[in-house]
């Protein structure tokens, strides 16, 4: 029995070591929260705002950070603790419209030396399963050129109803719909997803959202859903190009 116990103990220890190494390689899930607390000058007695914090709006309750993934990649984060897509707070009409606030901060791209146009800007928020951080953050960056071309080909037939994108985007299934600027400001992208796809509040964390300006009128909202069978962790950030095409220029 002792030899059998030793035989079973060895693979157990190996698995424990492998799992421990895996956990050690995971990014700190509180890294963004720590940056907000230590670098954005929000606490009494703190030094002035410093990199990577670029903007603090105490009244609207958000900060903008520079992200290290590429030269044209920014993040908008609430100053209050909100985990992400799965948070019921996002469906409360009294909660700040973070997606619209992120769009209003596209100036960090449009004021860049290359002058990024609105129809090149894409906002994205990843699902609960497609992110590494425990603090809601909306990615502000450029759209991949191939994604823009696909949307241009589809746009003429798009309306207020969600429709699947044939053959998907970046190898994953997506839905898309058109929304007016008034809808985006009044209802917000999170509630448009929950109310009109429709998605149960308890299922929101399985979805990822993206938004861009339509070529003709209003905005295009895109959504993808977690599918382990298809190896889709629902990260609409995959539709972005954080270099804004610099490597092709």
mmCIF file of C-alpha atoms in Angstrom:
data_model
loop_
_atom_site.group_PDB
_atom_site.id
_atom_site.type_symbol
_atom_site.label_atom_id
_atom_site.label_comp_id
_atom_site.label_asym_id
_atom_site.label_seq_id
_atom_site.Cartn_x
_atom_site.Cartn_y
_atom_site.Cartn_z
ATOM 1 C CA UNK A 1 0.000 0.000 0.000
ATOM 2 C CA UNK A 2 2.868 2.362 0.821
ATOM 3 C CA UNK A 3 4.425 1.873 -2.604
ATOM 4 C CA UNK A 4 1.022 2.494 -4.220
ATOM 5 C CA UNK A 5 0.593 5.702 -2.220
ATOM 6 C CA UNK A 6 4.020 6.893 -3.326
ATOM 7 C CA UNK A 7 3.141 5.981 -6.932
ATOM 8 C CA UNK A 8 -0.049 8.088 -6.798
ATOM 9 C CA UNK A 9 1.654 10.945 -4.963
ATOM 10 C CA UNK A 10 4.223 11.659 -7.672
ATOM 11 C CA UNK A 11 1.784 12.523 -10.528
ATOM 12 C CA UNK A 12 -0.303 14.515 -8.066
ATOM 13 C CA UNK A 13 2.726 16.611 -7.137
ATOM 14 C CA UNK A 14 3.606 17.085 -10.800
ATOM 15 C CA UNK A 15 0.074 18.315 -11.582
ATOM 16 C CA UNK A 16 0.174 20.643 -8.589
ATOM 17 C CA UNK A 17 3.486 22.109 -9.767
ATOM 18 C CA UNK A 18 2.180 22.581 -13.320
ATOM 19 C CA UNK A 19 -0.989 24.278 -12.055
ATOM 20 C CA UNK A 20 1.038 26.476 -9.717
ATOM 21 C CA UNK A 21 3.297 27.523 -12.580
ATOM 22 C CA UNK A 22 0.215 28.305 -14.711
ATOM 23 C CA UNK A 23 -1.235 30.527 -11.972
ATOM 24 C CA UNK A 24 2.094 32.292 -11.571
ATOM 25 C CA UNK A 25 2.100 33.204 -15.266
ATOM 26 C CA UNK A 26 -1.381 34.763 -15.154
ATOM 27 C CA UNK A 27 -1.402 38.577 -15.123
ATOM 28 C CA UNK A 28 -2.372 40.394 -11.950
ATOM 29 C CA UNK A 29 -6.162 40.709 -12.240
ATOM 30 C CA UNK A 30 -6.106 43.844 -10.088
ATOM 31 C CA UNK A 31 -3.390 45.647 -12.051
ATOM 32 C CA UNK A 32 -5.738 48.250 -13.565
ATOM 33 C CA UNK A 33 -7.433 48.921 -10.222
ATOM 34 C CA UNK A 34 -4.018 49.486 -8.655
ATOM 35 C CA UNK A 35 -3.074 51.954 -11.388
ATOM 36 C CA UNK A 36 -6.289 53.920 -10.853
ATOM 37 C CA UNK A 37 -5.633 54.012 -7.119
ATOM 38 C CA UNK A 38 -1.957 54.925 -7.265
ATOM 39 C CA UNK A 39 -1.283 56.845 -10.492
ATOM 40 C CA UNK A 40 -4.383 58.900 -11.277
ATOM 41 C CA UNK A 41 -4.246 61.339 -8.349
ATOM 42 C CA UNK A 42 -7.719 60.454 -7.079
ATOM 43 C CA UNK A 43 -6.849 60.063 -3.405
ATOM 44 C CA UNK A 44 -6.303 62.943 -1.022
ATOM 45 C CA UNK A 45 -2.641 63.719 -0.580
ATOM 46 C CA UNK A 46 -1.577 61.872 -3.716
ATOM 47 C CA UNK A 47 0.831 63.318 -6.249
ATOM 48 C CA UNK A 48 -0.517 64.694 -9.505
ATOM 49 C CA UNK A 49 -1.727 62.366 -12.252
ATOM 50 C CA UNK A 50 1.092 60.392 -13.877
ATOM 51 C CA UNK A 51 1.535 57.909 -16.728
ATOM 52 C CA UNK A 52 -0.207 55.755 -17.758
ATOM 53 C CA UNK A 53 -3.121 57.945 -16.565
ATOM 54 C CA UNK A 54 -3.913 60.545 -19.234
ATOM 55 C CA UNK A 55 -7.248 61.952 -18.076
ATOM 56 C CA UNK A 56 -9.355 61.972 -14.914
ATOM 57 C CA UNK A 57 -12.983 63.131 -14.948
ATOM 58 C CA UNK A 58 -14.205 63.027 -11.366
ATOM 59 C CA UNK A 59 -17.649 64.382 -12.255
ATOM 60 C CA UNK A 60 -18.396 61.718 -14.864
ATOM 61 C CA UNK A 61 -16.548 59.078 -12.845
ATOM 62 C CA UNK A 62 -13.933 57.742 -15.254
ATOM 63 C CA UNK A 63 -10.255 57.760 -16.142
ATOM 64 C CA UNK A 64 -8.414 57.201 -19.420
ATOM 65 C CA UNK A 65 -5.177 55.228 -19.442
ATOM 66 C CA UNK A 66 -2.574 54.633 -22.091
ATOM 67 C CA UNK A 67 -2.290 50.891 -22.718
ATOM 68 C CA UNK A 68 1.045 49.294 -23.520
ATOM 69 C CA UNK A 69 -0.389 47.112 -26.333
ATOM 70 C CA UNK A 70 0.553 49.188 -29.349
ATOM 71 C CA UNK A 71 1.111 52.913 -29.945
ATOM 72 C CA UNK A 72 -2.599 53.742 -30.431
ATOM 73 C CA UNK A 73 -4.421 51.923 -27.659
ATOM 74 C CA UNK A 74 -6.238 53.553 -24.748
ATOM 75 C CA UNK A 75 -8.547 52.347 -21.994
ATOM 76 C CA UNK A 76 -11.522 54.037 -20.360
ATOM 77 C CA UNK A 77 -12.280 52.773 -16.846
ATOM 78 C CA UNK A 78 -14.893 53.743 -14.235
ATOM 79 C CA UNK A 79 -13.494 55.158 -11.012
ATOM 80 C CA UNK A 80 -16.002 53.006 -9.105
ATOM 81 C CA UNK A 81 -15.451 49.264 -8.788
ATOM 82 C CA UNK A 82 -17.338 47.538 -11.631
ATOM 83 C CA UNK A 83 -16.081 44.121 -12.658
ATOM 84 C CA UNK A 84 -17.164 44.044 -16.307
ATOM 85 C CA UNK A 85 -19.855 42.860 -18.716
ATOM 86 C CA UNK A 86 -21.465 40.648 -16.055
ATOM 87 C CA UNK A 87 -22.142 43.556 -13.684
ATOM 88 C CA UNK A 88 -25.861 44.341 -13.246
ATOM 89 C CA UNK A 89 -24.798 47.954 -12.599
ATOM 90 C CA UNK A 90 -24.301 48.440 -16.346
ATOM 91 C CA UNK A 91 -28.014 47.874 -17.003
ATOM 92 C CA UNK A 92 -29.072 50.517 -14.484
ATOM 93 C CA UNK A 93 -30.190 53.695 -16.332
ATOM 94 C CA UNK A 94 -28.537 55.764 -13.578
ATOM 95 C CA UNK A 95 -25.090 54.302 -14.320
ATOM 96 C CA UNK A 96 -22.845 56.529 -16.464
ATOM 97 C CA UNK A 97 -22.927 55.631 -20.151
ATOM 98 C CA UNK A 98 -19.364 54.363 -20.312
ATOM 99 C CA UNK A 99 -19.524 53.337 -23.959
ATOM 100 C CA UNK A 100 -20.548 56.822 -25.020
ATOM 101 C CA UNK A 101 -17.927 58.355 -22.726
ATOM 102 C CA UNK A 102 -15.337 56.144 -24.420
ATOM 103 C CA UNK A 103 -16.503 57.377 -27.821
ATOM 104 C CA UNK A 104 -16.198 60.978 -26.684
ATOM 105 C CA UNK A 105 -12.585 60.227 -25.735
ATOM 106 C CA UNK A 106 -11.643 59.052 -29.221
ATOM 107 C CA UNK A 107 -9.809 62.389 -29.378
ATOM 108 C CA UNK A 108 -6.719 60.564 -28.164
ATOM 109 C CA UNK A 109 -6.729 58.880 -31.572
ATOM 110 C CA UNK A 110 -8.062 61.727 -33.709
ATOM 111 C CA UNK A 111 -5.442 64.111 -32.279
ATOM 112 C CA UNK A 112 -2.616 61.700 -33.090
ATOM 113 C CA UNK A 113 -0.080 62.856 -35.715
ATOM 114 C CA UNK A 114 -1.703 60.589 -38.320
ATOM 115 C CA UNK A 115 -5.195 62.005 -37.628
ATOM 116 C CA UNK A 116 -7.296 58.857 -37.164
ATOM 117 C CA UNK A 117 -10.784 59.283 -38.677
ATOM 118 C CA UNK A 118 -13.946 58.364 -36.768
ATOM 119 C CA UNK A 119 -14.732 55.476 -39.123
ATOM 120 C CA UNK A 120 -11.375 53.928 -38.201
ATOM 121 C CA UNK A 121 -12.082 54.011 -34.449
ATOM 122 C CA UNK A 122 -13.431 50.896 -32.739
ATOM 123 C CA UNK A 123 -14.440 50.562 -29.086
ATOM 124 C CA UNK A 124 -14.421 47.097 -27.521
ATOM 125 C CA UNK A 125 -15.125 45.461 -24.185
ATOM 126 C CA UNK A 126 -14.276 41.795 -23.674
ATOM 127 C CA UNK A 127 -16.422 39.197 -21.961
ATOM 128 C CA UNK A 128 -15.876 37.917 -18.438
ATOM 129 C CA UNK A 129 -14.005 34.972 -19.958
ATOM 130 C CA UNK A 130 -11.982 36.916 -22.511
ATOM 131 C CA UNK A 131 -10.264 39.385 -20.214
ATOM 132 C CA UNK A 132 -7.528 39.321 -17.596
ATOM 133 C CA UNK A 133 -8.681 42.212 -15.370
ATOM 134 C CA UNK A 134 -11.375 42.491 -12.687
ATOM 135 C CA UNK A 135 -12.102 46.160 -13.415
ATOM 136 C CA UNK A 136 -14.290 47.173 -16.350
ATOM 137 C CA UNK A 137 -12.252 48.697 -19.155
ATOM 138 C CA UNK A 138 -13.249 49.724 -22.661
ATOM 139 C CA UNK A 139 -10.557 49.510 -25.336
ATOM 140 C CA UNK A 140 -10.267 52.601 -27.554
ATOM 141 C CA UNK A 141 -8.238 51.870 -30.669
ATOM 142 C CA UNK A 142 -8.394 51.462 -34.441
ATOM 143 C CA UNK A 143 -10.348 48.854 -36.346
ATOM 144 C CA UNK A 144 -8.559 46.213 -38.382
ATOM 145 C CA UNK A 145 -8.729 47.108 -42.070
ATOM 146 C CA UNK A 146 -10.255 43.734 -43.007
ATOM 147 C CA UNK A 147 -13.040 44.213 -40.435
ATOM 148 C CA UNK A 148 -13.837 47.682 -41.814
ATOM 149 C CA UNK A 149 -14.044 46.231 -45.315
ATOM 150 C CA UNK A 150 -16.449 43.479 -44.166
ATOM 151 C CA UNK A 151 -18.686 45.986 -42.388
ATOM 152 C CA UNK A 152 -18.696 48.279 -45.422
ATOM 153 C CA UNK A 153 -19.950 45.402 -47.548
ATOM 154 C CA UNK A 154 -22.748 44.652 -45.050
ATOM 155 C CA UNK A 155 -23.788 48.127 -43.986
ATOM 156 C CA UNK A 156 -26.384 48.918 -46.663
ATOM 157 C CA UNK A 157 -28.741 46.212 -45.420
ATOM 158 C CA UNK A 158 -28.387 46.868 -41.702
ATOM 159 C CA UNK A 159 -31.141 48.237 -39.463
ATOM 160 C CA UNK A 160 -32.171 48.195 -35.825
ATOM 161 C CA UNK A 161 -32.506 44.386 -35.689
ATOM 162 C CA UNK A 162 -29.490 42.265 -34.807
ATOM 163 C CA UNK A 163 -28.336 40.010 -37.627
ATOM 164 C CA UNK A 164 -25.554 37.423 -37.786
ATOM 165 C CA UNK A 165 -22.522 38.217 -39.894
ATOM 166 C CA UNK A 166 -22.058 35.472 -42.446
ATOM 167 C CA UNK A 167 -18.811 33.570 -41.849
ATOM 168 C CA UNK A 168 -18.186 35.773 -38.810
ATOM 169 C CA UNK A 169 -15.191 38.017 -38.147
ATOM 170 C CA UNK A 170 -11.680 36.866 -37.270
ATOM 171 C CA UNK A 171 -12.956 33.294 -37.290
ATOM 172 C CA UNK A 172 -15.689 33.885 -34.673
ATOM 173 C CA UNK A 173 -19.449 34.362 -34.879
ATOM 174 C CA UNK A 174 -20.700 37.960 -34.555
ATOM 175 C CA UNK A 175 -24.019 39.803 -34.656
ATOM 176 C CA UNK A 176 -24.328 43.381 -35.851
ATOM 177 C CA UNK A 177 -26.992 46.098 -35.814
ATOM 178 C CA UNK A 178 -27.246 49.793 -36.599
ATOM 179 C CA UNK A 179 -28.071 52.296 -33.845
ATOM 180 C CA UNK A 180 -28.656 56.023 -33.984
ATOM 181 C CA UNK A 181 -26.537 58.437 -31.973
ATOM 182 C CA UNK A 182 -29.596 59.279 -29.877
ATOM 183 C CA UNK A 183 -30.057 55.578 -29.009
ATOM 184 C CA UNK A 184 -26.424 55.214 -28.010
ATOM 185 C CA UNK A 185 -26.611 58.267 -25.752
ATOM 186 C CA UNK A 186 -30.072 57.611 -24.311
ATOM 187 C CA UNK A 187 -30.043 53.811 -23.902
ATOM 188 C CA UNK A 188 -26.415 52.812 -24.225
ATOM 189 C CA UNK A 189 -24.751 49.814 -25.864
ATOM 190 C CA UNK A 190 -25.071 47.517 -22.832
ATOM 191 C CA UNK A 191 -28.849 47.922 -22.572
ATOM 192 C CA UNK A 192 -29.259 47.708 -26.360
ATOM 193 C CA UNK A 193 -27.578 44.310 -26.203
ATOM 194 C CA UNK A 194 -29.615 43.110 -23.221
ATOM 195 C CA UNK A 195 -32.955 44.450 -24.449
ATOM 196 C CA UNK A 196 -32.888 43.860 -28.180
ATOM 197 C CA UNK A 197 -30.809 40.734 -28.866
ATOM 198 C CA UNK A 198 -32.184 39.845 -26.210
ATOM 199 C CA UNK A 199 -29.766 38.712 -23.512
ATOM 200 C CA UNK A 200 -30.736 37.825 -19.950
ATOM 201 C CA UNK A 201 -28.889 39.951 -17.376
ATOM 202 C CA UNK A 202 -27.376 36.766 -15.924
ATOM 203 C CA UNK A 203 -25.900 35.932 -19.352
ATOM 204 C CA UNK A 204 -24.307 39.306 -20.107
ATOM 205 C CA UNK A 205 -20.885 38.196 -18.895
ATOM 206 C CA UNK A 206 -20.694 35.712 -21.779
ATOM 207 C CA UNK A 207 -20.865 38.527 -24.349
ATOM 208 C CA UNK A 208 -18.361 40.969 -25.765
ATOM 209 C CA UNK A 209 -19.337 44.264 -27.401
ATOM 210 C CA UNK A 210 -17.785 46.571 -29.987
ATOM 211 C CA UNK A 211 -18.916 49.843 -31.556
ATOM 212 C CA UNK A 212 -17.839 51.998 -34.483
ATOM 213 C CA UNK A 213 -19.183 54.812 -36.621
ATOM 214 C CA UNK A 214 -21.225 53.682 -39.626
ATOM 215 C CA UNK A 215 -20.153 54.991 -43.010
ATOM 216 C CA UNK A 216 -23.622 56.370 -43.723
ATOM 217 C CA UNK A 217 -25.739 57.032 -40.633
ATOM 218 C CA UNK A 218 -25.329 56.368 -36.925
ATOM 219 C CA UNK A 219 -23.242 53.602 -35.389
ATOM 220 C CA UNK A 220 -22.682 49.889 -35.789
ATOM 221 C CA UNK A 221 -22.764 47.719 -32.663
ATOM 222 C CA UNK A 222 -21.225 44.266 -32.770
ATOM 223 C CA UNK A 223 -21.564 41.397 -30.315
ATOM 224 C CA UNK A 224 -20.021 37.957 -29.924
ATOM 225 C CA UNK A 225 -20.787 35.250 -27.359
ATOM 226 C CA UNK A 226 -18.607 32.814 -25.464
ATOM 227 C CA UNK A 227 -18.424 29.442 -27.222
ATOM 228 C CA UNK A 228 -15.933 26.979 -25.793
ATOM 229 C CA UNK A 229 -16.807 24.525 -28.570
ATOM 230 C CA UNK A 230 -15.589 27.085 -31.130
ATOM 231 C CA UNK A 231 -12.695 28.260 -28.906
ATOM 232 C CA UNK A 232 -14.282 31.710 -28.804
ATOM 233 C CA UNK A 233 -13.707 33.437 -25.448
ATOM 234 C CA UNK A 234 -15.673 36.481 -26.680
ATOM 235 C CA UNK A 235 -12.974 39.142 -26.956
ATOM 236 C CA UNK A 236 -14.085 41.792 -29.449
ATOM 237 C CA UNK A 237 -10.697 43.422 -28.919
ATOM 238 C CA UNK A 238 -9.588 40.974 -31.636
ATOM 239 C CA UNK A 239 -11.280 43.315 -34.153
ATOM 240 C CA UNK A 240 -8.861 46.112 -33.305
ATOM 241 C CA UNK A 241 -5.480 47.073 -34.732
ATOM 242 C CA UNK A 242 -3.526 48.746 -31.940
ATOM 243 C CA UNK A 243 -0.912 50.032 -34.411
ATOM 244 C CA UNK A 244 -3.587 51.747 -36.549
ATOM 245 C CA UNK A 245 -1.917 50.322 -39.654
ATOM 246 C CA UNK A 246 1.464 51.861 -38.917
ATOM 247 C CA UNK A 247 3.246 48.639 -39.868
ATOM 248 C CA UNK A 248 1.711 48.876 -43.361
ATOM 249 C CA UNK A 249 2.501 52.563 -43.953
#
